[in-house]
mmCIF file with all atom_site columns, C-alpha atoms in Angstrom:
data_model
loop_
_atom_site.group_PDB
_atom_site.id
_atom_site.type_symbol
_atom_site.label_atom_id
_atom_site.label_alt_id
_atom_site.label_comp_id
_atom_site.label_asym_id
_atom_site.label_entity_id
_atom_site.label_seq_id
_atom_site.pdbx_PDB_ins_code
_atom_site.Cartn_x
_atom_site.Cartn_y
_atom_site.Cartn_z
_atom_site.occupancy
_atom_site.B_iso_or_equiv
_atom_site.pdbx_formal_charge
_atom_site.auth_seq_id
_atom_site.auth_comp_id
_atom_site.auth_asym_id
_atom_site.auth_atom_id
_atom_site.pdbx_PDB_model_num
ATOM 1   C CA . MET A 1 1   ? 18.688 77.266  149.573 1.00 57.00 ? 13  MET A CA 1
ATOM 2   C CA . ARG A 1 2   ? 20.487 80.369  148.420 1.00 57.00 ? 14  ARG A CA 1
ATOM 3   C CA . HIS A 1 3   ? 22.954 78.185  146.567 1.00 58.00 ? 15  HIS A CA 1
ATOM 4   C CA . LEU A 1 4   ? 20.154 76.474  144.755 1.00 58.00 ? 16  LEU A CA 1
ATOM 5   C CA . ILE A 1 5   ? 18.658 79.748  143.576 1.00 64.00 ? 17  ILE A CA 1
ATOM 6   C CA . VAL A 1 6   ? 22.066 80.915  142.326 1.00 53.00 ? 18  VAL A CA 1
ATOM 7   C CA . LEU A 1 7   ? 22.510 77.722  140.381 1.00 59.00 ? 19  LEU A CA 1
ATOM 8   C CA . VAL A 1 8   ? 19.091 78.004  138.715 1.00 59.00 ? 20  VAL A CA 1
ATOM 9   C CA . ILE A 1 9   ? 19.797 81.598  137.688 1.00 69.00 ? 21  ILE A CA 1
ATOM 10  C CA . LEU A 1 10  ? 23.194 80.656  136.224 1.00 63.00 ? 22  LEU A CA 1
ATOM 11  C CA . GLY A 1 11  ? 21.671 77.776  134.229 1.00 62.00 ? 23  GLY A CA 1
ATOM 12  C CA . ALA A 1 12  ? 18.939 80.020  132.805 1.00 61.00 ? 24  ALA A CA 1
ATOM 13  C CA . ALA A 1 13  ? 21.503 82.623  131.759 1.00 60.00 ? 25  ALA A CA 1
ATOM 14  C CA . LEU A 1 14  ? 23.654 80.011  130.075 1.00 60.00 ? 26  LEU A CA 1
ATOM 15  C CA . LEU A 1 15  ? 20.676 78.680  128.168 1.00 61.00 ? 27  LEU A CA 1
ATOM 16  C CA . ALA A 1 16  ? 19.653 82.092  126.977 1.00 59.00 ? 28  ALA A CA 1
ATOM 17  C CA . SER A 1 17  ? 23.132 82.831  125.690 1.00 58.00 ? 29  SER A CA 1
ATOM 18  C CA . CYS A 1 18  ? 23.209 79.542  123.671 1.00 55.00 ? 30  CYS A CA 1
ATOM 19  C CA . ASN A 1 19  ? 19.871 80.296  122.010 1.00 54.00 ? 31  ASN A CA 1
ATOM 20  C CA . SER A 1 20  ? 20.962 83.767  121.012 1.00 49.00 ? 32  SER A CA 1
ATOM 21  C CA . ASN A 1 21  ? 24.190 82.343  119.458 1.00 47.00 ? 33  ASN A CA 1
ATOM 22  C CA . ASP A 1 22  ? 22.177 79.801  117.391 1.00 48.00 ? 34  ASP A CA 1
ATOM 23  C CA . ASP A 1 23  ? 19.842 82.519  116.113 1.00 48.00 ? 35  ASP A CA 1
ATOM 24  C CA . ALA A 1 24  ? 22.766 84.733  115.180 1.00 46.00 ? 36  ALA A CA 1
ATOM 25  C CA . SER A 1 25  ? 24.539 81.914  113.310 1.00 48.00 ? 37  SER A CA 1
ATOM 26  C CA . ARG A 1 26  ? 21.350 81.068  111.405 1.00 51.00 ? 38  ARG A CA 1
ATOM 27  C CA . ALA A 1 27  ? 20.820 84.668  110.464 1.00 48.00 ? 39  ALA A CA 1
ATOM 28  C CA . SER A 1 28  ? 24.426 85.069  109.348 1.00 49.00 ? 40  SER A CA 1
ATOM 29  C CA . GLY A 1 29  ? 24.183 81.873  107.271 1.00 48.00 ? 41  GLY A CA 1
ATOM 30  C CA . ARG A 1 30  ? 21.088 83.105  105.508 1.00 50.00 ? 42  ARG A CA 1
ATOM 31  C CA . GLY A 1 31  ? 22.718 86.384  104.839 1.00 48.00 ? 43  GLY A CA 1
ATOM 32  C CA . ASN A 1 32  ? 25.817 84.726  103.363 1.00 50.00 ? 44  ASN A CA 1
ATOM 33  C CA . ALA A 1 33  ? 23.680 82.553  101.061 1.00 48.00 ? 45  ALA A CA 1
ATOM 34  C CA . ARG A 1 34  ? 21.820 85.564  99.812  1.00 54.00 ? 46  ARG A CA 1
ATOM 35  C CA . ASN A 1 35  ? 25.080 87.396  99.192  1.00 55.00 ? 47  ASN A CA 1
ATOM 36  C CA . ARG A 1 36  ? 26.654 84.531  97.209  1.00 63.00 ? 48  ARG A CA 1
ATOM 37  C CA . GLY A 1 37  ? 23.928 84.238  94.522  1.00 66.00 ? 49  GLY A CA 1
ATOM 38  C CA . PRO A 1 38  ? 22.752 80.992  92.822  1.00 74.00 ? 50  PRO A CA 1
ATOM 39  C CA . LEU A 1 39  ? 24.687 77.759  93.440  1.00 75.00 ? 51  LEU A CA 1
ATOM 40  C CA . GLU A 1 40  ? 26.755 76.364  90.533  1.00 79.00 ? 52  GLU A CA 1
ATOM 41  C CA . VAL A 1 41  ? 26.298 72.626  89.933  1.00 75.00 ? 53  VAL A CA 1
ATOM 42  C CA . GLN A 1 42  ? 28.111 70.317  87.432  1.00 80.00 ? 54  GLN A CA 1
ATOM 43  C CA . GLY A 1 43  ? 25.991 67.588  85.802  1.00 77.00 ? 55  GLY A CA 1
ATOM 44  C CA . PHE A 1 44  ? 26.830 64.564  83.629  1.00 76.00 ? 56  PHE A CA 1
ATOM 45  C CA . VAL A 1 45  ? 24.575 62.549  81.270  1.00 81.00 ? 57  VAL A CA 1
ATOM 46  C CA . VAL A 1 46  ? 25.152 58.848  81.916  1.00 81.00 ? 58  VAL A CA 1
ATOM 47  C CA . GLU A 1 47  ? 24.777 56.536  78.893  1.00 83.00 ? 59  GLU A CA 1
ATOM 48  C CA . PRO A 1 48  ? 25.595 52.810  78.570  1.00 85.00 ? 60  PRO A CA 1
ATOM 49  C CA . SER A 1 49  ? 28.625 51.944  76.431  1.00 81.00 ? 61  SER A CA 1
ATOM 50  C CA . SER A 1 50  ? 30.730 48.850  75.755  1.00 80.00 ? 62  SER A CA 1
ATOM 51  C CA . VAL A 1 51  ? 34.298 48.658  76.944  1.00 78.00 ? 63  VAL A CA 1
ATOM 52  C CA . SER A 1 52  ? 36.720 46.482  74.994  1.00 78.00 ? 64  SER A CA 1
ATOM 53  C CA . GLU A 1 53  ? 40.364 45.833  75.518  1.00 81.00 ? 65  GLU A CA 1
ATOM 54  C CA . ASN A 1 54  ? 42.682 44.221  72.956  1.00 84.00 ? 66  ASN A CA 1
ATOM 55  C CA . VAL A 1 55  ? 44.645 41.311  74.347  1.00 82.00 ? 67  VAL A CA 1
ATOM 56  C CA . GLU A 1 56  ? 47.602 40.074  72.296  1.00 85.00 ? 68  GLU A CA 1
ATOM 57  C CA . VAL A 1 57  ? 48.581 36.424  72.694  1.00 84.00 ? 69  VAL A CA 1
ATOM 58  C CA . PRO A 1 58  ? 50.888 34.239  70.583  1.00 88.00 ? 70  PRO A CA 1
ATOM 59  C CA . GLY A 1 59  ? 49.137 31.690  68.329  1.00 87.00 ? 71  GLY A CA 1
ATOM 60  C CA . THR A 1 60  ? 49.435 29.531  65.224  1.00 88.00 ? 72  THR A CA 1
ATOM 61  C CA . LEU A 1 61  ? 47.111 29.656  62.211  1.00 87.00 ? 73  LEU A CA 1
ATOM 62  C CA . LEU A 1 62  ? 46.113 26.231  60.892  1.00 88.00 ? 74  LEU A CA 1
ATOM 63  C CA . PRO A 1 63  ? 44.116 25.352  57.770  1.00 90.00 ? 75  PRO A CA 1
ATOM 64  C CA . ALA A 1 64  ? 40.520 24.182  58.228  1.00 87.00 ? 76  ALA A CA 1
ATOM 65  C CA . GLU A 1 65  ? 41.430 20.842  56.571  1.00 90.00 ? 77  GLU A CA 1
ATOM 66  C CA . GLU A 1 66  ? 44.809 19.244  55.900  1.00 92.00 ? 78  GLU A CA 1
ATOM 67  C CA . THR A 1 67  ? 45.277 15.892  54.155  1.00 93.00 ? 79  THR A CA 1
ATOM 68  C CA . ASP A 1 68  ? 48.311 13.812  53.270  1.00 94.00 ? 80  ASP A CA 1
ATOM 69  C CA . ILE A 1 69  ? 47.669 12.573  49.706  1.00 94.00 ? 81  ILE A CA 1
ATOM 70  C CA . ARG A 1 70  ? 48.518 8.887   49.285  1.00 94.00 ? 82  ARG A CA 1
ATOM 71  C CA . SER A 1 71  ? 47.817 6.200   46.708  1.00 93.00 ? 83  SER A CA 1
ATOM 72  C CA . GLU A 1 72  ? 45.348 3.389   47.473  1.00 92.00 ? 84  GLU A CA 1
ATOM 73  C CA . THR A 1 73  ? 47.300 0.995   45.264  1.00 93.00 ? 85  THR A CA 1
ATOM 74  C CA . SER A 1 74  ? 50.887 0.431   44.215  1.00 94.00 ? 86  SER A CA 1
ATOM 75  C CA . GLY A 1 75  ? 52.049 1.461   40.768  1.00 94.00 ? 87  GLY A CA 1
ATOM 76  C CA . ARG A 1 76  ? 54.351 3.504   38.568  1.00 95.00 ? 88  ARG A CA 1
ATOM 77  C CA . VAL A 1 77  ? 53.627 7.218   38.099  1.00 95.00 ? 89  VAL A CA 1
ATOM 78  C CA . VAL A 1 78  ? 52.931 8.004   34.432  1.00 95.00 ? 90  VAL A CA 1
ATOM 79  C CA . GLN A 1 79  ? 51.389 11.457  34.909  1.00 94.00 ? 91  GLN A CA 1
ATOM 80  C CA . LEU A 1 80  ? 52.021 14.070  37.601  1.00 93.00 ? 92  LEU A CA 1
ATOM 81  C CA . ASN A 1 81  ? 49.830 17.195  37.825  1.00 91.00 ? 93  ASN A CA 1
ATOM 82  C CA . ILE A 1 82  ? 51.181 18.730  41.018  1.00 91.00 ? 94  ILE A CA 1
ATOM 83  C CA . GLU A 1 83  ? 52.359 22.335  40.977  1.00 92.00 ? 95  GLU A CA 1
ATOM 84  C CA . GLU A 1 84  ? 53.481 23.323  44.464  1.00 92.00 ? 96  GLU A CA 1
ATOM 85  C CA . GLY A 1 85  ? 51.554 26.205  45.997  1.00 91.00 ? 97  GLY A CA 1
ATOM 86  C CA . THR A 1 86  ? 48.700 26.209  43.467  1.00 93.00 ? 98  THR A CA 1
ATOM 87  C CA . ILE A 1 87  ? 44.997 25.927  44.268  1.00 94.00 ? 99  ILE A CA 1
ATOM 88  C CA . VAL A 1 88  ? 43.278 22.837  42.823  1.00 94.00 ? 100 VAL A CA 1
ATOM 89  C CA . ARG A 1 89  ? 39.560 22.117  42.564  1.00 94.00 ? 101 ARG A CA 1
ATOM 90  C CA . LYS A 1 90  ? 37.847 19.110  44.105  1.00 94.00 ? 102 LYS A CA 1
ATOM 91  C CA . GLY A 1 91  ? 38.179 16.056  41.833  1.00 93.00 ? 103 GLY A CA 1
ATOM 92  C CA . THR A 1 92  ? 41.270 17.279  39.948  1.00 94.00 ? 104 THR A CA 1
ATOM 93  C CA . VAL A 1 93  ? 43.546 14.379  38.904  1.00 94.00 ? 105 VAL A CA 1
ATOM 94  C CA . LEU A 1 94  ? 46.837 14.909  40.740  1.00 95.00 ? 106 LEU A CA 1
ATOM 95  C CA . VAL A 1 95  ? 48.611 11.641  39.875  1.00 95.00 ? 107 VAL A CA 1
ATOM 96  C CA . LYS A 1 96  ? 47.953 8.931   37.291  1.00 96.00 ? 108 LYS A CA 1
ATOM 97  C CA . LEU A 1 97  ? 49.464 5.456   37.756  1.00 96.00 ? 109 LEU A CA 1
ATOM 98  C CA . PHE A 1 98  ? 50.171 2.880   35.038  1.00 96.00 ? 110 PHE A CA 1
ATOM 99  C CA . ASP A 1 99  ? 46.903 1.049   34.218  1.00 95.00 ? 111 ASP A CA 1
ATOM 100 C CA . GLN A 1 100 ? 47.421 -0.556  30.774  1.00 95.00 ? 112 GLN A CA 1
ATOM 101 C CA . ASP A 1 101 ? 47.397 -4.066  32.239  1.00 95.00 ? 113 ASP A CA 1
ATOM 102 C CA . LEU A 1 102 ? 44.079 -3.371  33.972  1.00 95.00 ? 114 LEU A CA 1
ATOM 103 C CA . LYS A 1 103 ? 42.565 -1.929  30.785  1.00 96.00 ? 115 LYS A CA 1
ATOM 104 C CA . ALA A 1 104 ? 43.656 -5.058  28.838  1.00 96.00 ? 116 ALA A CA 1
ATOM 105 C CA . GLN A 1 105 ? 42.035 -7.213  31.504  1.00 96.00 ? 117 GLN A CA 1
ATOM 106 C CA . LEU A 1 106 ? 38.861 -5.106  31.257  1.00 96.00 ? 118 LEU A CA 1
ATOM 107 C CA . ASN A 1 107 ? 38.722 -5.538  27.473  1.00 97.00 ? 119 ASN A CA 1
ATOM 108 C CA . LYS A 1 108 ? 39.139 -9.299  27.820  1.00 96.00 ? 120 LYS A CA 1
ATOM 109 C CA . LEU A 1 109 ? 36.299 -9.501  30.369  1.00 96.00 ? 121 LEU A CA 1
ATOM 110 C CA . GLN A 1 110 ? 34.010 -7.378  28.199  1.00 96.00 ? 122 GLN A CA 1
ATOM 111 C CA . VAL A 1 111 ? 34.559 -9.741  25.228  1.00 96.00 ? 123 VAL A CA 1
ATOM 112 C CA . GLN A 1 112 ? 33.849 -12.752 27.475  1.00 96.00 ? 124 GLN A CA 1
ATOM 113 C CA . LEU A 1 113 ? 30.672 -11.052 28.709  1.00 95.00 ? 125 LEU A CA 1
ATOM 114 C CA . LYS A 1 114 ? 29.407 -10.538 25.158  1.00 96.00 ? 126 LYS A CA 1
ATOM 115 C CA . ILE A 1 115 ? 29.934 -14.250 24.415  1.00 95.00 ? 127 ILE A CA 1
ATOM 116 C CA . ALA A 1 116 ? 28.247 -15.217 27.703  1.00 95.00 ? 128 ALA A CA 1
ATOM 117 C CA . GLU A 1 117 ? 25.239 -12.976 27.008  1.00 94.00 ? 129 GLU A CA 1
ATOM 118 C CA . LYS A 1 118 ? 24.794 -14.536 23.524  1.00 95.00 ? 130 LYS A CA 1
ATOM 119 C CA . THR A 1 119 ? 25.009 -17.985 25.096  1.00 93.00 ? 131 THR A CA 1
ATOM 120 C CA . VAL A 1 120 ? 22.334 -17.004 27.621  1.00 93.00 ? 132 VAL A CA 1
ATOM 121 C CA . GLU A 1 121 ? 20.063 -15.790 24.799  1.00 93.00 ? 133 GLU A CA 1
ATOM 122 C CA . ARG A 1 122 ? 20.464 -19.058 22.857  1.00 92.00 ? 134 ARG A CA 1
ATOM 123 C CA . GLN A 1 123 ? 19.934 -21.179 25.934  1.00 91.00 ? 135 GLN A CA 1
ATOM 124 C CA . LYS A 1 124 ? 16.821 -19.190 26.814  1.00 91.00 ? 136 LYS A CA 1
ATOM 125 C CA . GLU A 1 125 ? 15.361 -20.098 23.415  1.00 89.00 ? 137 GLU A CA 1
ATOM 126 C CA . LEU A 1 126 ? 16.315 -23.756 23.962  1.00 89.00 ? 138 LEU A CA 1
ATOM 127 C CA . LEU A 1 127 ? 14.798 -23.676 27.453  1.00 88.00 ? 139 LEU A CA 1
ATOM 128 C CA . ASP A 1 128 ? 11.495 -22.389 26.015  1.00 87.00 ? 140 ASP A CA 1
ATOM 129 C CA . ILE A 1 129 ? 11.241 -25.449 23.724  1.00 89.00 ? 141 ILE A CA 1
ATOM 130 C CA . LYS A 1 130 ? 12.557 -27.807 26.460  1.00 86.00 ? 142 LYS A CA 1
ATOM 131 C CA . GLY A 1 131 ? 15.837 -28.281 24.557  1.00 85.00 ? 143 GLY A CA 1
ATOM 132 C CA . ILE A 1 132 ? 17.978 -27.890 27.745  1.00 87.00 ? 144 ILE A CA 1
ATOM 133 C CA . SER A 1 133 ? 17.383 -28.140 31.463  1.00 89.00 ? 145 SER A CA 1
ATOM 134 C CA . GLN A 1 134 ? 16.742 -25.160 33.744  1.00 91.00 ? 146 GLN A CA 1
ATOM 135 C CA . GLN A 1 135 ? 20.033 -25.905 35.498  1.00 91.00 ? 147 GLN A CA 1
ATOM 136 C CA . ASP A 1 136 ? 22.066 -25.474 32.280  1.00 89.00 ? 148 ASP A CA 1
ATOM 137 C CA . TYR A 1 137 ? 20.357 -22.136 31.630  1.00 90.00 ? 149 TYR A CA 1
ATOM 138 C CA . ASP A 1 138 ? 20.952 -20.957 35.235  1.00 91.00 ? 150 ASP A CA 1
ATOM 139 C CA . LEU A 1 139 ? 24.661 -21.836 34.996  1.00 93.00 ? 151 LEU A CA 1
ATOM 140 C CA . SER A 1 140 ? 25.000 -19.756 31.796  1.00 92.00 ? 152 SER A CA 1
ATOM 141 C CA . ALA A 1 141 ? 23.212 -16.795 33.438  1.00 93.00 ? 153 ALA A CA 1
ATOM 142 C CA . LEU A 1 142 ? 25.443 -17.133 36.528  1.00 95.00 ? 154 LEU A CA 1
ATOM 143 C CA . THR A 1 143 ? 28.563 -17.057 34.330  1.00 94.00 ? 155 THR A CA 1
ATOM 144 C CA . ALA A 1 144 ? 27.391 -13.797 32.748  1.00 95.00 ? 156 ALA A CA 1
ATOM 145 C CA . ASP A 1 145 ? 26.646 -12.280 36.172  1.00 95.00 ? 157 ASP A CA 1
ATOM 146 C CA . ASN A 1 146 ? 30.121 -13.254 37.433  1.00 96.00 ? 158 ASN A CA 1
ATOM 147 C CA . LEU A 1 147 ? 31.713 -11.588 34.401  1.00 96.00 ? 159 LEU A CA 1
ATOM 148 C CA . ARG A 1 148 ? 29.732 -8.381  35.081  1.00 95.00 ? 160 ARG A CA 1
ATOM 149 C CA . ALA A 1 149 ? 30.974 -8.385  38.699  1.00 96.00 ? 161 ALA A CA 1
ATOM 150 C CA . ASP A 1 150 ? 34.563 -8.928  37.526  1.00 96.00 ? 162 ASP A CA 1
ATOM 151 C CA . ILE A 1 151 ? 34.223 -5.995  35.109  1.00 96.00 ? 163 ILE A CA 1
ATOM 152 C CA . GLU A 1 152 ? 33.021 -3.723  37.932  1.00 96.00 ? 164 GLU A CA 1
ATOM 153 C CA . SER A 1 153 ? 35.950 -4.846  40.106  1.00 96.00 ? 165 SER A CA 1
ATOM 154 C CA . VAL A 1 154 ? 38.482 -4.031  37.356  1.00 96.00 ? 166 VAL A CA 1
ATOM 155 C CA . LYS A 1 155 ? 36.838 -0.639  36.774  1.00 96.00 ? 167 LYS A CA 1
ATOM 156 C CA . ILE A 1 156 ? 37.238 0.155   40.477  1.00 96.00 ? 168 ILE A CA 1
ATOM 157 C CA . SER A 1 157 ? 40.915 -0.875  40.285  1.00 95.00 ? 169 SER A CA 1
ATOM 158 C CA . ILE A 1 158 ? 41.388 1.431   37.285  1.00 95.00 ? 170 ILE A CA 1
ATOM 159 C CA . SER A 1 159 ? 39.745 4.315   39.148  1.00 94.00 ? 171 SER A CA 1
ATOM 160 C CA . LYS A 1 160 ? 42.234 3.795   42.000  1.00 94.00 ? 172 LYS A CA 1
ATOM 161 C CA . THR A 1 161 ? 45.094 4.514   39.587  1.00 95.00 ? 173 THR A CA 1
ATOM 162 C CA . GLU A 1 162 ? 43.836 8.121   39.411  1.00 95.00 ? 174 GLU A CA 1
ATOM 163 C CA . ILE A 1 163 ? 44.586 10.046  42.600  1.00 94.00 ? 175 ILE A CA 1
ATOM 164 C CA . ARG A 1 164 ? 42.197 13.004  42.816  1.00 94.00 ? 176 ARG A CA 1
ATOM 165 C CA . ALA A 1 165 ? 41.940 16.024  45.128  1.00 94.00 ? 177 ALA A CA 1
ATOM 166 C CA . PRO A 1 166 ? 39.333 15.239  47.834  1.00 94.00 ? 178 PRO A CA 1
ATOM 167 C CA . TYR A 1 167 ? 38.419 18.949  48.187  1.00 93.00 ? 179 TYR A CA 1
ATOM 168 C CA . GLU A 1 168 ? 39.463 22.357  46.880  1.00 94.00 ? 180 GLU A CA 1
ATOM 169 C CA . GLY A 1 169 ? 42.707 23.441  48.469  1.00 93.00 ? 181 GLY A CA 1
ATOM 170 C CA . GLN A 1 170 ? 46.345 24.442  48.133  1.00 94.00 ? 182 GLN A CA 1
ATOM 171 C CA . ILE A 1 171 ? 48.987 21.908  47.104  1.00 95.00 ? 183 ILE A CA 1
ATOM 172 C CA . GLY A 1 172 ? 51.987 21.590  49.396  1.00 93.00 ? 184 GLY A CA 1
ATOM 173 C CA . LEU A 1 173 ? 55.474 20.289  48.647  1.00 93.00 ? 185 LEU A CA 1
ATOM 174 C CA . ARG A 1 174 ? 55.745 17.428  46.156  1.00 93.00 ? 186 ARG A CA 1
ATOM 175 C CA . ASN A 1 175 ? 57.525 14.326  47.508  1.00 93.00 ? 187 ASN A CA 1
ATOM 176 C CA . ILE A 1 176 ? 57.671 12.250  44.296  1.00 92.00 ? 188 ILE A CA 1
ATOM 177 C CA . SER A 1 177 ? 58.860 12.611  40.703  1.00 92.00 ? 189 SER A CA 1
ATOM 178 C CA . PRO A 1 178 ? 57.486 11.294  37.386  1.00 91.00 ? 190 PRO A CA 1
ATOM 179 C CA . GLY A 1 179 ? 58.314 7.610   36.891  1.00 92.00 ? 191 GLY A CA 1
ATOM 180 C CA . ALA A 1 180 ? 58.516 6.879   40.615  1.00 93.00 ? 192 ALA A CA 1
ATOM 181 C CA . TYR A 1 181 ? 56.996 3.666   41.952  1.00 95.00 ? 193 TYR A CA 1
ATOM 182 C CA . LEU A 1 182 ? 54.371 4.438   44.575  1.00 93.00 ? 194 LEU A CA 1
ATOM 183 C CA . ALA A 1 183 ? 53.312 2.330   47.517  1.00 93.00 ? 195 ALA A CA 1
ATOM 184 C CA . PRO A 1 184 ? 50.244 3.076   49.669  1.00 92.00 ? 196 PRO A CA 1
ATOM 185 C CA . SER A 1 185 ? 52.536 4.202   52.505  1.00 92.00 ? 197 SER A CA 1
ATOM 186 C CA . ASP A 1 186 ? 54.180 6.953   50.393  1.00 93.00 ? 198 ASP A CA 1
ATOM 187 C CA . ILE A 1 187 ? 53.018 10.537  50.953  1.00 94.00 ? 199 ILE A CA 1
ATOM 188 C CA . ILE A 1 188 ? 52.705 12.193  47.538  1.00 94.00 ? 200 ILE A CA 1
ATOM 189 C CA . THR A 1 189 ? 51.942 15.731  48.735  1.00 94.00 ? 201 THR A CA 1
ATOM 190 C CA . THR A 1 190 ? 49.788 17.633  51.221  1.00 94.00 ? 202 THR A CA 1
ATOM 191 C CA . LEU A 1 191 ? 46.500 19.371  50.451  1.00 94.00 ? 203 LEU A CA 1
ATOM 192 C CA . ARG A 1 192 ? 45.334 22.245  52.671  1.00 94.00 ? 204 ARG A CA 1
ATOM 193 C CA . ASP A 1 193 ? 41.991 24.060  52.739  1.00 92.00 ? 205 ASP A CA 1
ATOM 194 C CA . ILE A 1 194 ? 43.102 27.658  53.402  1.00 87.00 ? 206 ILE A CA 1
ATOM 195 C CA . ALA A 1 195 ? 39.721 29.299  52.672  1.00 86.00 ? 207 ALA A CA 1
ATOM 196 C CA . GLN A 1 196 ? 39.108 29.088  56.436  1.00 85.00 ? 208 GLN A CA 1
ATOM 197 C CA . LEU A 1 197 ? 41.785 29.105  59.110  1.00 86.00 ? 209 LEU A CA 1
ATOM 198 C CA . LYS A 1 198 ? 41.813 27.915  62.727  1.00 87.00 ? 210 LYS A CA 1
ATOM 199 C CA . LEU A 1 199 ? 43.750 29.704  65.471  1.00 81.00 ? 211 LEU A CA 1
#
């Protein structure tokens, strides 16, 4: 029993000493804070911003459009308007092929058409007075229509002897010379649209 009393007294003393130490440390901490003055704090204003980083990679610049200029028909070059490295507008005549035979054929067809149209006029008058049959008149009108179609065909052939720029661009190297005979497989030059480039 005496041992128990001694133990209780020792525990109470130990507890009292711990409490007094805590109070002393609190008091000393308060005193130190008062002695130090106001706390210094660093602040930063946070704002959103974009972050970009340049990345360098190898690449090749290509024109927006690039066309090998060829002829649609065979023929001899009589006019060549290709200056390497120059800018040409859309529709500019680059090459003119020989077309005198086609123009002679066109003239012949136009004369035949005039004769056919006069024949149609006369036969129309005869048809009105029952001087000819409807079939004879229709055949004359058909002949005139065929001549008109032939004239349009020759005009298209003549237009093919003029090789024009399909769009505005820069002329490349010239692969032919004046007087050369062109075939549809021959590349005359290259046209490049350099107003816009592709990477």
